[in-house]
Amino acid sequence: MNVRRRHISGIAVTAAAALGLGTLSACSSDSAAAGNTDKFDVVASFYPMAFLAEQIGGEHVNVSSLTQPGQEPHDLELSTKQRAQLEETDAALFLKGLQPAVDEAIGQSGVKTKIDAATLTSLEEHGTEADGHAAEEGHTGEEHAGEEHAGEGHTEDEHAGEGHTEDEHAGEGHTEDEHGHDHSHEAGGKDPHIWLDPVKYAEVAEGVGKAFEKADPDHAADYRKNTEALVGKLGELNTKFETGLKDTKTKVFITTHSAFGYLAERYGLTEESISGLSPESEPSAARVKELEKMAKADGVSTIFYETLVSDKTAKTVAKDANLKTDVLDPLEGITDTSRGDDYFQVMEANLKALRTALGAT
């Protein structure tokens, strides 16, 4: 559907074909890469964004993901093919701060509609060993659920169809670890894992829906209908989590890295992480001892690890502390080992795992 594509010369089209712009995602039922179909073509940065695009776009969109199933998204580097694909698509949907290479490529691309999910809800700081944790600071899920985001100046109407280019954010700093990986995730170290909170994910969905309506007005009514349906399902999921985690023996859970800060805050829990926001960093001996003491004091039975990162650290700490291990999936990608085929199935599996670990009644 890309209007700009109609003005591309035959030579350019041939060159694009030579680059092998084939399917880049298992998410899309259409094997053609976004940018080469008669539908509204959307390039999504990774699974949670692709899922939104597919659910909201329905039959009118062709969705392609830059991050392959099973690929750890934080350290994604884009190929020449993928950068070329961005020039051909109608829209790019991404979460600024999670994947620096994607932020850079989209900012430099000529794609007309750039939808930054980070502008569609509020981001907060979570997850370093040194800082306070949400529940310890008294920020329970009930308090968080009643927060007004409008006061922060970021309403969906203001951001829904806006293109947020890299130039607008050029002054934002990103820190790198000793391996050169960028794990600041957002200016000020804000946590990008908003999709793991169904309420925040619904806020993003509403903004994405409005952006689709603006970019592809011929199908605006369907986008609006699909968005309402998705937001409704996310509301039901939120209710399941509220009910399922209301009465538990402990409110503390341990994960390999701090992906679940928003979820913990939403439902009045405390997430303790082994490695902070970085999934690759190794914990200090002092941190491991601290977690062992905390687990004993707070009745923690389980250390959670995730599907796309090695479970070695989690199992080592669990063995030393005589704890069990289980999967809590941050839903950064769906693979054959995922406990479900889509966002909702995996989130319900996460709820089941949390209820077991926390001793829900």
PDB file of C-alpha atoms in Angstrom, residues 41-340:
ATOM      1  CA  ASP A  41       2.556  -2.752   5.571  1.00  0.00           C
ATOM      2  CA  VAL A  42       3.938  -2.612   9.093  1.00  0.00           C
ATOM      3  CA  VAL A  43       7.452  -3.406  10.275  1.00  0.00           C
ATOM      4  CA  ALA A  44       7.433  -4.197  14.001  1.00  0.00           C
ATOM      5  CA  SER A  45      10.562  -4.202  16.127  1.00  0.00           C
ATOM      6  CA  PHE A  46       9.851  -7.398  18.104  1.00  0.00           C
ATOM      7  CA  TYR A  47       7.050  -9.737  19.130  1.00  0.00           C
ATOM      8  CA  PRO A  48       4.930  -7.571  21.488  1.00  0.00           C
ATOM      9  CA  MET A  49       4.786  -4.844  18.844  1.00  0.00           C
ATOM     10  CA  ALA A  50       4.066  -7.315  16.032  1.00  0.00           C
ATOM     11  CA  PHE A  51       1.254  -8.863  18.077  1.00  0.00           C
ATOM     12  CA  LEU A  52      -0.385  -5.474  18.539  1.00  0.00           C
ATOM     13  CA  ALA A  53      -0.108  -4.703  14.835  1.00  0.00           C
ATOM     14  CA  GLU A  54      -1.663  -8.004  13.848  1.00  0.00           C
ATOM     15  CA  GLN A  55      -4.482  -7.844  16.385  1.00  0.00           C
ATOM     16  CA  ILE A  56      -5.377  -4.259  15.509  1.00  0.00           C
ATOM     17  CA  GLY A  57      -4.745  -4.440  11.769  1.00  0.00           C
ATOM     18  CA  GLY A  58      -6.446  -7.757  11.125  1.00  0.00           C
ATOM     19  CA  GLU A  59      -6.912  -8.566   7.446  1.00  0.00           C
ATOM     20  CA  HIS A  60      -5.837  -5.105   6.330  1.00  0.00           C
ATOM     21  CA  VAL A  61      -2.190  -5.332   7.422  1.00  0.00           C
ATOM     22  CA  ASN A  62       0.911  -7.248   6.493  1.00  0.00           C
ATOM     23  CA  VAL A  63       3.167  -7.423   9.538  1.00  0.00           C
ATOM     24  CA  SER A  64       6.852  -8.278   9.542  1.00  0.00           C
ATOM     25  CA  SER A  65       9.100  -8.402  12.615  1.00  0.00           C
ATOM     26  CA  LEU A  66      12.739  -7.317  12.726  1.00  0.00           C
ATOM     27  CA  THR A  67      13.416  -9.776  15.572  1.00  0.00           C
ATOM     28  CA  GLN A  68      13.204 -13.458  14.692  1.00  0.00           C
ATOM     29  CA  PRO A  69      11.492 -16.003  16.975  1.00  0.00           C
ATOM     30  CA  GLY A  70      14.045 -17.183  19.521  1.00  0.00           C
ATOM     31  CA  GLN A  71      16.304 -14.172  19.007  1.00  0.00           C
ATOM     32  CA  GLU A  72      17.120 -12.112  22.117  1.00  0.00           C
ATOM     33  CA  PRO A  73      15.798  -8.676  21.148  1.00  0.00           C
ATOM     34  CA  HIS A  74      17.940  -6.434  23.356  1.00  0.00           C
ATOM     35  CA  ASP A  75      21.111  -6.923  21.322  1.00  0.00           C
ATOM     36  CA  LEU A  76      19.568  -7.062  17.850  1.00  0.00           C
ATOM     37  CA  GLU A  77      21.717  -5.750  15.015  1.00  0.00           C
ATOM     38  CA  LEU A  78      19.969  -5.002  11.731  1.00  0.00           C
ATOM     39  CA  SER A  79      21.061  -6.370   8.377  1.00  0.00           C
ATOM     40  CA  THR A  80      21.226  -4.378   5.156  1.00  0.00           C
ATOM     41  CA  LYS A  81      18.087  -6.224   4.028  1.00  0.00           C
ATOM     42  CA  GLN A  82      16.174  -5.088   7.098  1.00  0.00           C
ATOM     43  CA  ARG A  83      17.278  -1.477   6.719  1.00  0.00           C
ATOM     44  CA  ALA A  84      16.156  -1.559   3.093  1.00  0.00           C
ATOM     45  CA  GLN A  85      12.839  -3.025   4.183  1.00  0.00           C
ATOM     46  CA  LEU A  86      12.220  -0.044   6.457  1.00  0.00           C
ATOM     47  CA  GLU A  87      12.393   2.228   3.421  1.00  0.00           C
ATOM     48  CA  GLU A  88       9.585   0.263   1.758  1.00  0.00           C
ATOM     49  CA  THR A  89       7.098  -0.057   4.612  1.00  0.00           C
ATOM     50  CA  ASP A  90       4.060   2.078   5.375  1.00  0.00           C
ATOM     51  CA  ALA A  91       4.625   2.140   9.145  1.00  0.00           C
ATOM     52  CA  ALA A  92       7.221   1.167  11.736  1.00  0.00           C
ATOM     53  CA  LEU A  93       6.078   0.170  15.232  1.00  0.00           C
ATOM     54  CA  PHE A  94       8.792   0.031  17.887  1.00  0.00           C
ATOM     55  CA  LEU A  95       9.555   0.637  21.556  1.00  0.00           C
ATOM     56  CA  LYS A  96      12.273   3.236  21.873  1.00  0.00           C
ATOM     57  CA  GLY A  97      14.997   2.355  24.327  1.00  0.00           C
ATOM     58  CA  LEU A  98      14.727  -1.435  24.121  1.00  0.00           C
ATOM     59  CA  GLN A  99      16.690  -1.987  20.898  1.00  0.00           C
ATOM     60  CA  PRO A 100      19.216   0.779  20.143  1.00  0.00           C
ATOM     61  CA  ALA A 101      19.957  -0.488  16.625  1.00  0.00           C
ATOM     62  CA  VAL A 102      16.254  -0.390  15.771  1.00  0.00           C
ATOM     63  CA  ASP A 103      15.877   3.112  17.204  1.00  0.00           C
ATOM     64  CA  GLU A 104      18.746   4.312  15.039  1.00  0.00           C
ATOM     65  CA  ALA A 105      17.552   2.612  11.856  1.00  0.00           C
ATOM     66  CA  ILE A 106      13.965   3.832  12.157  1.00  0.00           C
ATOM     67  CA  GLY A 107      15.136   7.333  13.011  1.00  0.00           C
ATOM     68  CA  GLN A 108      17.267   7.434   9.871  1.00  0.00           C
ATOM     69  CA  SER A 109      14.680   5.824   7.608  1.00  0.00           C
ATOM     70  CA  GLY A 110      12.198   7.613   5.395  1.00  0.00           C
ATOM     71  CA  VAL A 111       9.169   5.686   6.685  1.00  0.00           C
ATOM     72  CA  LYS A 112       6.295   8.130   7.054  1.00  0.00           C
ATOM     73  CA  THR A 113       4.505   6.671  10.072  1.00  0.00           C
ATOM     74  CA  LYS A 114       6.811   5.970  13.009  1.00  0.00           C
ATOM     75  CA  ILE A 115       4.944   4.748  16.089  1.00  0.00           C
ATOM     76  CA  ASP A 116       6.975   4.745  19.306  1.00  0.00           C
ATOM     77  CA  ALA A 117       5.121   2.701  21.920  1.00  0.00           C
ATOM     78  CA  ALA A 118       7.140   4.371  24.681  1.00  0.00           C
ATOM     79  CA  THR A 119       5.232   7.606  24.008  1.00  0.00           C
ATOM     80  CA  LEU A 120       1.829   5.959  24.407  1.00  0.00           C
ATOM     81  CA  THR A 121       2.062   5.232  28.138  1.00  0.00           C
ATOM     82  CA  SER A 122       4.275   6.299  31.029  1.00  0.00           C
ATOM     83  CA  LEU A 123       7.645   4.640  31.664  1.00  0.00           C
ATOM     84  CA  GLU A 124       9.148   4.275  35.117  1.00  0.00           C
ATOM     85  CA  GLU A 125      12.415   3.207  36.705  1.00  0.00           C
ATOM     86  CA  HIS A 126      12.674  -0.358  37.953  1.00  0.00           C
ATOM     87  CA  GLY A 127      15.094  -3.079  38.535  1.00  0.00           C
ATOM     88  CA  THR A 128      18.606  -2.209  39.725  1.00  0.00           C
ATOM     89  CA  GLU A 129      19.916  -3.964  42.792  1.00  0.00           C
ATOM     90  CA  ALA A 130      20.855  -0.681  44.428  1.00  0.00           C
ATOM     91  CA  ASP A 131      17.566   1.115  44.069  1.00  0.00           C
ATOM     92  CA  GLY A 132      14.373   0.580  46.015  1.00  0.00           C
ATOM     93  CA  HIS A 133      11.763  -1.862  44.805  1.00  0.00           C
ATOM     94  CA  ALA A 134       8.243  -0.845  44.032  1.00  0.00           C
ATOM     95  CA  ALA A 135       6.394  -2.694  46.753  1.00  0.00           C
ATOM     96  CA  GLU A 136       9.015  -1.854  49.383  1.00  0.00           C
ATOM     97  CA  GLU A 137       8.533   1.808  48.619  1.00  0.00           C
ATOM     98  CA  GLY A 138       4.812   1.455  49.146  1.00  0.00           C
ATOM     99  CA  HIS A 139       3.747   1.570  45.496  1.00  0.00           C
ATOM    100  CA  THR A 140       1.177  -1.192  45.432  1.00  0.00           C
ATOM    101  CA  GLY A 141      -0.721  -2.398  42.426  1.00  0.00           C
ATOM    102  CA  GLU A 142      -3.873  -0.613  43.622  1.00  0.00           C
ATOM    103  CA  GLU A 143      -2.093   2.719  43.817  1.00  0.00           C
ATOM    104  CA  HIS A 144      -0.529   2.198  40.435  1.00  0.00           C
ATOM    105  CA  ALA A 145      -3.815   1.221  38.850  1.00  0.00           C
ATOM    106  CA  GLY A 146      -5.244   4.584  39.780  1.00  0.00           C
ATOM    107  CA  GLU A 147      -2.416   6.673  38.414  1.00  0.00           C
ATOM    108  CA  GLU A 148      -3.262   9.496  36.051  1.00  0.00           C
ATOM    109  CA  HIS A 149      -0.903   9.525  33.103  1.00  0.00           C
ATOM    110  CA  ALA A 150      -2.374  12.645  31.612  1.00  0.00           C
ATOM    111  CA  GLY A 151      -0.572  14.818  34.126  1.00  0.00           C
ATOM    112  CA  GLU A 152       2.707  13.691  32.662  1.00  0.00           C
ATOM    113  CA  GLY A 153       1.721  15.299  29.383  1.00  0.00           C
ATOM    114  CA  HIS A 154       1.580  12.096  27.357  1.00  0.00           C
ATOM    115  CA  THR A 155      -1.970  11.439  26.181  1.00  0.00           C
ATOM    116  CA  GLU A 156      -2.814   9.028  23.422  1.00  0.00           C
ATOM    117  CA  ASP A 157      -4.332  11.799  21.337  1.00  0.00           C
ATOM    118  CA  GLU A 158      -1.117  13.750  21.427  1.00  0.00           C
ATOM    119  CA  HIS A 159       1.040  10.839  20.366  1.00  0.00           C
ATOM    120  CA  ALA A 160      -1.138   8.422  18.438  1.00  0.00           C
ATOM    121  CA  GLY A 161      -0.070   9.282  14.938  1.00  0.00           C
ATOM    122  CA  GLU A 162       3.095  11.168  15.636  1.00  0.00           C
ATOM    123  CA  GLY A 163       6.375  10.224  14.079  1.00  0.00           C
ATOM    124  CA  HIS A 164       9.032  10.226  16.755  1.00  0.00           C
ATOM    125  CA  THR A 165      12.342  10.225  14.965  1.00  0.00           C
ATOM    126  CA  GLU A 166      15.774   9.654  16.404  1.00  0.00           C
ATOM    127  CA  ASP A 167      16.502  13.352  15.873  1.00  0.00           C
ATOM    128  CA  GLU A 168      13.869  14.302  18.420  1.00  0.00           C
ATOM    129  CA  HIS A 169      15.605  12.165  21.009  1.00  0.00           C
ATOM    130  CA  ALA A 170      19.159  12.913  20.001  1.00  0.00           C
ATOM    131  CA  GLY A 171      20.070  14.292  23.391  1.00  0.00           C
ATOM    132  CA  GLU A 172      19.073  11.164  25.255  1.00  0.00           C
ATOM    133  CA  GLY A 173      21.970   9.232  26.724  1.00  0.00           C
ATOM    134  CA  HIS A 174      22.486   5.494  26.572  1.00  0.00           C
ATOM    135  CA  THR A 175      25.001   3.695  28.730  1.00  0.00           C
ATOM    136  CA  GLU A 176      26.890   0.613  27.656  1.00  0.00           C
ATOM    137  CA  ASP A 177      28.316  -2.233  29.681  1.00  0.00           C
ATOM    138  CA  GLU A 178      31.799  -3.644  29.298  1.00  0.00           C
ATOM    139  CA  HIS A 179      30.652  -5.755  26.357  1.00  0.00           C
ATOM    140  CA  GLY A 180      29.388  -2.735  24.456  1.00  0.00           C
ATOM    141  CA  HIS A 181      25.714  -3.623  24.893  1.00  0.00           C
ATOM    142  CA  ASP A 182      23.336  -0.791  25.596  1.00  0.00           C
ATOM    143  CA  HIS A 183      21.136  -1.567  28.585  1.00  0.00           C
ATOM    144  CA  SER A 184      20.002   1.855  29.706  1.00  0.00           C
ATOM    145  CA  HIS A 185      16.783   1.069  27.802  1.00  0.00           C
ATOM    146  CA  GLU A 186      15.611   4.659  27.955  1.00  0.00           C
ATOM    147  CA  ALA A 187      16.870   8.037  29.091  1.00  0.00           C
ATOM    148  CA  GLY A 188      17.260   7.898  32.856  1.00  0.00           C
ATOM    149  CA  GLY A 189      17.334   4.092  32.908  1.00  0.00           C
ATOM    150  CA  LYS A 190      13.571   3.701  32.555  1.00  0.00           C
ATOM    151  CA  ASP A 191      12.136   0.215  32.251  1.00  0.00           C
ATOM    152  CA  PRO A 192      10.761  -0.601  28.765  1.00  0.00           C
ATOM    153  CA  HIS A 193       8.878  -3.819  29.665  1.00  0.00           C
ATOM    154  CA  ILE A 194       5.443  -2.179  29.525  1.00  0.00           C
ATOM    155  CA  TRP A 195       3.773  -5.042  27.632  1.00  0.00           C
ATOM    156  CA  LEU A 196       3.939  -7.257  30.738  1.00  0.00           C
ATOM    157  CA  ASP A 197       1.401  -4.998  32.447  1.00  0.00           C
ATOM    158  CA  PRO A 198      -1.939  -5.616  30.655  1.00  0.00           C
ATOM    159  CA  VAL A 199      -3.174  -2.144  31.595  1.00  0.00           C
ATOM    160  CA  LYS A 200      -0.171  -0.373  30.095  1.00  0.00           C
ATOM    161  CA  TYR A 201      -0.247  -2.668  27.075  1.00  0.00           C
ATOM    162  CA  ALA A 202      -3.870  -1.674  26.543  1.00  0.00           C
ATOM    163  CA  GLU A 203      -2.880   2.003  26.647  1.00  0.00           C
ATOM    164  CA  VAL A 204      -0.290   1.319  23.961  1.00  0.00           C
ATOM    165  CA  ALA A 205      -2.856  -0.625  21.928  1.00  0.00           C
ATOM    166  CA  GLU A 206      -5.204   2.368  21.946  1.00  0.00           C
ATOM    167  CA  GLY A 207      -2.441   4.642  20.695  1.00  0.00           C
ATOM    168  CA  VAL A 208      -1.413   2.199  17.974  1.00  0.00           C
ATOM    169  CA  GLY A 209      -5.031   1.903  16.857  1.00  0.00           C
ATOM    170  CA  LYS A 210      -5.326   5.667  16.479  1.00  0.00           C
ATOM    171  CA  ALA A 211      -2.064   5.785  14.545  1.00  0.00           C
ATOM    172  CA  PHE A 212      -3.329   3.101  12.144  1.00  0.00           C
ATOM    173  CA  GLU A 213      -6.590   5.003  11.677  1.00  0.00           C
ATOM    174  CA  LYS A 214      -4.699   8.156  10.768  1.00  0.00           C
ATOM    175  CA  ALA A 215      -2.216   6.433   8.440  1.00  0.00           C
ATOM    176  CA  ASP A 216      -4.784   4.218   6.688  1.00  0.00           C
ATOM    177  CA  PRO A 217      -8.142   6.051   6.964  1.00  0.00           C
ATOM    178  CA  ASP A 218      -9.901   3.743   4.469  1.00  0.00           C
ATOM    179  CA  HIS A 219      -9.928   1.031   7.135  1.00  0.00           C
ATOM    180  CA  ALA A 220     -10.250   3.239  10.221  1.00  0.00           C
ATOM    181  CA  ALA A 221     -13.549   1.714  11.343  1.00  0.00           C
ATOM    182  CA  ASP A 222     -12.086  -1.797  11.399  1.00  0.00           C
ATOM    183  CA  TYR A 223      -8.972  -0.642  13.234  1.00  0.00           C
ATOM    184  CA  ARG A 224     -11.167   1.031  15.841  1.00  0.00           C
ATOM    185  CA  LYS A 225     -13.283  -2.094  16.256  1.00  0.00           C
ATOM    186  CA  ASN A 226     -10.250  -4.375  16.530  1.00  0.00           C
ATOM    187  CA  THR A 227      -8.590  -2.070  19.042  1.00  0.00           C
ATOM    188  CA  GLU A 228     -11.683  -2.066  21.236  1.00  0.00           C
ATOM    189  CA  ALA A 229     -11.788  -5.867  21.146  1.00  0.00           C
ATOM    190  CA  LEU A 230      -8.106  -6.155  22.064  1.00  0.00           C
ATOM    191  CA  VAL A 231      -8.390  -3.635  24.882  1.00  0.00           C
ATOM    192  CA  GLY A 232     -11.371  -5.588  26.194  1.00  0.00           C
ATOM    193  CA  LYS A 233      -9.382  -8.838  26.241  1.00  0.00           C
ATOM    194  CA  LEU A 234      -6.505  -7.101  28.008  1.00  0.00           C
ATOM    195  CA  GLY A 235      -8.988  -5.826  30.598  1.00  0.00           C
ATOM    196  CA  GLU A 236     -10.139  -9.389  31.194  1.00  0.00           C
ATOM    197  CA  LEU A 237      -6.530 -10.516  31.560  1.00  0.00           C
ATOM    198  CA  ASN A 238      -5.907  -7.756  34.086  1.00  0.00           C
ATOM    199  CA  THR A 239      -8.894  -8.967  36.110  1.00  0.00           C
ATOM    200  CA  LYS A 240      -7.541 -12.526  36.084  1.00  0.00           C
ATOM    201  CA  PHE A 241      -4.204 -11.312  37.447  1.00  0.00           C
ATOM    202  CA  GLU A 242      -5.847  -9.120  40.080  1.00  0.00           C
ATOM    203  CA  THR A 243      -8.004 -12.014  41.289  1.00  0.00           C
ATOM    204  CA  GLY A 244      -5.345 -14.675  40.967  1.00  0.00           C
ATOM    205  CA  LEU A 245      -2.642 -12.775  42.867  1.00  0.00           C
ATOM    206  CA  LYS A 246      -4.805 -11.163  45.528  1.00  0.00           C
ATOM    207  CA  ASP A 247      -4.305 -13.750  48.273  1.00  0.00           C
ATOM    208  CA  THR A 248      -0.806 -15.242  48.373  1.00  0.00           C
ATOM    209  CA  LYS A 249       1.501 -16.457  51.136  1.00  0.00           C
ATOM    210  CA  THR A 250       4.293 -14.194  49.921  1.00  0.00           C
ATOM    211  CA  LYS A 251       4.398 -11.136  47.693  1.00  0.00           C
ATOM    212  CA  VAL A 252       8.060 -11.569  46.700  1.00  0.00           C
ATOM    213  CA  PHE A 253       9.377 -13.346  43.621  1.00  0.00           C
ATOM    214  CA  ILE A 254      12.893 -13.657  42.199  1.00  0.00           C
ATOM    215  CA  THR A 255      13.745 -13.413  38.491  1.00  0.00           C
ATOM    216  CA  THR A 256      16.957 -13.543  36.498  1.00  0.00           C
ATOM    217  CA  HIS A 257      16.508  -9.966  35.288  1.00  0.00           C
ATOM    218  CA  SER A 258      14.033  -7.209  36.020  1.00  0.00           C
ATOM    219  CA  ALA A 259      11.500  -7.636  33.255  1.00  0.00           C
ATOM    220  CA  PHE A 260       8.492  -7.770  35.549  1.00  0.00           C
ATOM    221  CA  GLY A 261       8.657  -4.467  37.412  1.00  0.00           C
ATOM    222  CA  TYR A 262       5.427  -3.116  35.928  1.00  0.00           C
ATOM    223  CA  LEU A 263       3.590  -6.382  36.550  1.00  0.00           C
ATOM    224  CA  ALA A 264       4.809  -6.474  40.147  1.00  0.00           C
ATOM    225  CA  GLU A 265       3.795  -2.891  40.736  1.00  0.00           C
ATOM    226  CA  ARG A 266       0.379  -3.395  39.187  1.00  0.00           C
ATOM    227  CA  TYR A 267      -0.509  -6.332  41.428  1.00  0.00           C
ATOM    228  CA  GLY A 268       1.159  -5.330  44.685  1.00  0.00           C
ATOM    229  CA  LEU A 269       4.145  -7.690  44.392  1.00  0.00           C
ATOM    230  CA  THR A 270       7.891  -7.231  44.823  1.00  0.00           C
ATOM    231  CA  GLU A 271      10.248  -8.412  42.102  1.00  0.00           C
ATOM    232  CA  GLU A 272      13.815  -9.140  43.200  1.00  0.00           C
ATOM    233  CA  SER A 273      16.180  -9.673  40.300  1.00  0.00           C
ATOM    234  CA  ILE A 274      19.494 -11.451  40.129  1.00  0.00           C
ATOM    235  CA  SER A 275      20.909  -9.220  37.401  1.00  0.00           C
ATOM    236  CA  GLY A 276      18.924  -5.989  37.213  1.00  0.00           C
ATOM    237  CA  LEU A 277      17.628  -4.800  33.839  1.00  0.00           C
ATOM    238  CA  SER A 278      20.419  -6.439  31.866  1.00  0.00           C
ATOM    239  CA  PRO A 279      19.645 -10.092  31.056  1.00  0.00           C
ATOM    240  CA  GLU A 280      23.327 -10.862  30.402  1.00  0.00           C
ATOM    241  CA  SER A 281      25.042  -9.361  33.454  1.00  0.00           C
ATOM    242  CA  GLU A 282      26.449 -11.605  36.158  1.00  0.00           C
ATOM    243  CA  PRO A 283      25.377 -11.036  39.781  1.00  0.00           C
ATOM    244  CA  SER A 284      27.919 -10.218  42.457  1.00  0.00           C
ATOM    245  CA  ALA A 285      28.603 -12.674  45.277  1.00  0.00           C
ATOM    246  CA  ALA A 286      27.118 -10.146  47.677  1.00  0.00           C
ATOM    247  CA  ARG A 287      23.914  -9.983  45.631  1.00  0.00           C
ATOM    248  CA  VAL A 288      23.582 -13.772  45.601  1.00  0.00           C
ATOM    249  CA  LYS A 289      23.984 -13.896  49.404  1.00  0.00           C
ATOM    250  CA  GLU A 290      21.450 -11.128  49.793  1.00  0.00           C
ATOM    251  CA  LEU A 291      18.939 -13.041  47.680  1.00  0.00           C
ATOM    252  CA  GLU A 292      19.473 -16.226  49.670  1.00  0.00           C
ATOM    253  CA  LYS A 293      18.746 -14.411  52.932  1.00  0.00           C
ATOM    254  CA  MET A 294      15.753 -12.626  51.457  1.00  0.00           C
ATOM    255  CA  ALA A 295      14.317 -15.863  50.059  1.00  0.00           C
ATOM    256  CA  LYS A 296      14.454 -17.491  53.468  1.00  0.00           C
ATOM    257  CA  ALA A 297      12.991 -14.484  55.265  1.00  0.00           C
ATOM    258  CA  ASP A 298      10.143 -13.923  52.775  1.00  0.00           C
ATOM    259  CA  GLY A 299       9.202 -17.511  52.110  1.00  0.00           C
ATOM    260  CA  VAL A 300      10.354 -17.512  48.482  1.00  0.00           C
ATOM    261  CA  SER A 301      10.291 -20.995  46.964  1.00  0.00           C
ATOM    262  CA  THR A 302      11.221 -20.402  43.338  1.00  0.00           C
ATOM    263  CA  ILE A 303      13.693 -18.566  41.145  1.00  0.00           C
ATOM    264  CA  PHE A 304      12.299 -17.737  37.723  1.00  0.00           C
ATOM    265  CA  TYR A 305      14.310 -17.791  34.528  1.00  0.00           C
ATOM    266  CA  GLU A 306      13.233 -16.900  30.989  1.00  0.00           C
ATOM    267  CA  THR A 307      13.095 -18.669  27.669  1.00  0.00           C
ATOM    268  CA  LEU A 308      15.518 -16.644  25.518  1.00  0.00           C
ATOM    269  CA  VAL A 309      18.390 -16.336  28.013  1.00  0.00           C
ATOM    270  CA  SER A 310      20.513 -19.059  29.616  1.00  0.00           C
ATOM    271  CA  ASP A 311      19.101 -20.562  32.822  1.00  0.00           C
ATOM    272  CA  LYS A 312      22.574 -21.266  34.211  1.00  0.00           C
ATOM    273  CA  THR A 313      22.664 -18.387  36.707  1.00  0.00           C
ATOM    274  CA  ALA A 314      19.148 -19.045  37.979  1.00  0.00           C
ATOM    275  CA  LYS A 315      19.842 -22.726  38.525  1.00  0.00           C
ATOM    276  CA  THR A 316      23.153 -22.028  40.251  1.00  0.00           C
ATOM    277  CA  VAL A 317      21.591 -19.553  42.681  1.00  0.00           C
ATOM    278  CA  ALA A 318      18.598 -21.839  43.238  1.00  0.00           C
ATOM    279  CA  LYS A 319      20.844 -24.795  44.020  1.00  0.00           C
ATOM    280  CA  ASP A 320      22.881 -22.803  46.539  1.00  0.00           C
ATOM    281  CA  ALA A 321      19.712 -21.517  48.210  1.00  0.00           C
ATOM    282  CA  ASN A 322      17.865 -24.848  47.999  1.00  0.00           C
ATOM    283  CA  LEU A 323      15.094 -23.344  45.867  1.00  0.00           C
ATOM    284  CA  LYS A 324      13.130 -24.551  42.858  1.00  0.00           C
ATOM    285  CA  THR A 325      13.286 -23.016  39.376  1.00  0.00           C
ATOM    286  CA  ASP A 326      10.533 -22.287  36.898  1.00  0.00           C
ATOM    287  CA  VAL A 327       9.886 -20.201  33.783  1.00  0.00           C
ATOM    288  CA  LEU A 328       8.427 -16.710  33.898  1.00  0.00           C
ATOM    289  CA  ASP A 329       8.335 -15.638  30.276  1.00  0.00           C
ATOM    290  CA  PRO A 330       8.998 -11.944  29.477  1.00  0.00           C
ATOM    291  CA  LEU A 331       7.305 -12.521  26.120  1.00  0.00           C
ATOM    292  CA  GLU A 332      10.036 -11.021  23.997  1.00  0.00           C
ATOM    293  CA  GLY A 333       9.431 -13.724  21.413  1.00  0.00           C
ATOM    294  CA  ILE A 334       7.365 -16.864  20.849  1.00  0.00           C
ATOM    295  CA  THR A 335       9.224 -20.117  20.192  1.00  0.00           C
ATOM    296  CA  ASP A 336       8.458 -23.834  20.217  1.00  0.00           C
ATOM    297  CA  THR A 337       9.404 -23.890  23.902  1.00  0.00           C
ATOM    298  CA  SER A 338       7.009 -21.094  24.882  1.00  0.00           C
ATOM    299  CA  ARG A 339       4.112 -22.035  27.132  1.00  0.00           C
ATOM    300  CA  GLY A 340       1.546 -20.897  24.613  1.00  0.00           C
TER     301      GLY A 340
END
